XYZ file of N, CA and C in Angstrom:
183
model
N -14.730 -22.199 13.028
C -14.386 -21.343 13.421
C -14.855 -20.824 11.817
N -16.387 -20.002 12.430
C -16.922 -19.286 11.143
C -15.987 -17.398 11.406
N -15.578 -17.289 9.766
C -15.205 -15.595 10.123
C -16.479 -15.297 9.756
N -16.486 -13.850 9.907
C -17.527 -12.309 10.162
C -16.736 -11.858 8.719
N -17.757 -11.672 7.648
C -17.399 -10.616 6.702
C -17.475 -8.756 7.210
N -15.853 -8.298 6.721
C -15.642 -6.555 7.764
C -16.079 -6.183 6.574
N -16.224 -5.247 6.889
C -16.338 -3.735 6.037
C -15.278 -2.648 5.945
N -15.016 -3.015 5.233
C -13.477 -2.768 4.780
C -13.595 -0.790 5.410
N -14.626 -0.281 5.054
C -14.913 0.788 3.661
C -14.669 1.285 6.138
N -16.088 1.030 6.843
C -16.504 1.343 8.228
C -15.055 0.919 8.833
N -14.739 -0.204 8.691
C -12.817 -0.242 10.037
C -11.765 1.151 9.403
N -11.529 1.799 8.147
C -10.877 1.905 7.918
C -11.135 3.391 9.106
N -12.106 3.942 8.349
C -12.245 5.442 9.344
C -12.675 5.115 10.452
N -13.015 4.069 11.134
C -13.013 4.073 12.920
C -11.820 3.938 13.176
N -10.556 3.349 12.229
C -9.241 3.084 12.516
C -8.304 5.087 12.666
N -9.236 5.104 11.822
C -8.000 6.868 11.147
C -9.199 8.008 11.834
N -10.441 7.381 12.747
C -10.748 8.787 13.603
C -10.246 8.286 14.700
N -8.906 7.631 15.299
C -8.544 7.977 16.324
C -7.221 8.408 15.538
N -6.482 9.628 16.777
C -5.650 10.978 16.048
C -4.561 9.779 16.596
N -4.216 8.587 17.487
C -2.468 8.458 17.455
C -2.689 7.293 15.935
N -3.393 6.212 15.258
C -3.739 5.593 14.235
C -3.383 6.296 12.989
N -3.914 7.578 12.766
C -3.529 8.196 11.591
C -2.252 8.720 11.690
N -1.825 9.135 12.587
C -0.132 9.816 12.756
C 0.618 8.695 12.851
N 0.494 7.639 13.148
C 1.226 6.138 12.502
C 0.664 5.628 11.256
N -0.131 5.900 10.666
C -0.727 5.421 9.289
C 0.695 6.530 8.145
N -0.053 7.888 9.003
C 0.738 8.272 7.333
C 1.966 8.267 7.590
N 3.176 8.096 9.001
C 4.353 7.821 9.226
C 4.816 6.480 8.456
N 3.974 5.546 9.005
C 4.060 4.705 8.305
C 4.213 4.647 6.501
N 3.230 5.512 6.038
C 3.648 5.136 4.672
C 4.669 6.570 4.150
N 4.267 6.957 4.607
C 5.443 7.652 4.215
C 6.941 7.417 4.093
N 7.528 7.240 5.129
C 8.655 5.942 5.317
C 9.005 4.372 4.438
N 7.338 3.888 3.666
C 7.195 2.904 3.174
C 8.304 3.693 1.847
N 7.250 4.842 1.767
C 7.306 4.977 0.085
C 8.791 5.799 0.391
N 9.513 6.287 0.943
C 10.697 6.961 0.720
C 12.355 5.068 0.778
N 11.661 4.301 1.647
C 12.601 3.173 0.735
C 12.338 2.757 -0.516
N 10.996 3.158 -0.575
C 9.843 2.047 -2.249
C 11.221 2.884 -2.887
N 11.191 4.229 -2.793
C 12.290 5.624 -3.872
C 13.652 4.994 -3.397
N 14.244 4.692 -2.577
C 15.783 4.733 -2.605
C 15.948 2.805 -3.148
N 15.695 2.462 -3.159
C 15.499 1.127 -4.296
C 15.301 0.837 -5.496
N 14.621 2.344 -5.368
C 14.182 2.542 -7.148
C 15.350 2.481 -7.933
N 16.077 3.709 -7.520
C 17.287 4.239 -8.103
C 18.398 2.832 -7.841
N 18.730 1.774 -6.873
C 19.175 1.078 -7.661
C 18.784 0.115 -8.372
N 17.915 -0.447 -8.725
C 16.915 -1.745 -10.300
C 17.512 -0.332 -11.432
N 18.198 -0.802 -12.026
C 18.320 -0.401 -13.708
C 16.919 -0.293 -14.215
N 16.317 -1.899 -13.703
C 14.810 -2.209 -14.517
C 14.166 -1.305 -13.800
N 13.812 -1.031 -12.507
C 12.929 -1.032 -11.810
C 11.528 -0.542 -13.039
N 11.992 0.764 -13.746
C 10.438 1.396 -14.786
C 9.708 0.147 -15.827
N 11.196 -0.818 -16.458
C 10.082 -2.129 -16.629
C 9.627 -2.771 -16.077
N 10.561 -3.073 -14.915
C 9.554 -3.688 -13.885
C 8.566 -3.476 -13.645
N 7.886 -2.821 -12.999
C 6.492 -1.149 -13.154
C 5.984 -2.301 -14.134
N 6.547 -1.324 -15.104
C 5.388 -1.938 -16.406
C 4.811 -3.279 -17.034
N 5.675 -4.024 -16.556
C 5.750 -5.780 -16.655
C 4.444 -5.823 -15.813
N 4.418 -4.915 -14.205
C 3.728 -5.353 -13.592
C 2.151 -4.908 -13.475
N 2.509 -3.808 -14.105
C 1.027 -2.830 -14.367
C 0.171 -4.089 -15.610
N 0.921 -4.418 -16.531
C 0.281 -4.899 -17.860
C -0.241 -6.744 -16.726
N 0.519 -7.258 -16.838
C -0.211 -8.518 -15.428
C -1.186 -7.618 -14.347
N -1.930 -7.029 -14.015
C -2.836 -6.804 -13.014
C -3.853 -6.021 -14.189
N -3.525 -5.467 -15.462
C -4.800 -5.452 -16.526
C -5.291 -6.459 -16.347
N -3.957 -7.681 -17.499
C -4.410 -9.265 -17.889
C -5.753 -9.836 -17.437
N -5.069 -9.304 -15.744
C -5.732 -10.192 -14.783
C -6.867 -9.752 -14.769
N -7.328 -8.208 -14.020
C -8.402 -7.942 -13.689
C -9.101 -8.439 -14.799
């Protein structure tokens, strides 16, 4: 099976041009952010974990 490369910018533009997709995307993103914020308050070390993850990302890239 041969996999074709995907032009992600074009695919995203086409996806978001469809109003129901745009609405779904916005609602889902907002929902995920709210859940993340709820979890953030349950972990006292949240900011330390974020800082470490950021440092790992910087080192890797």
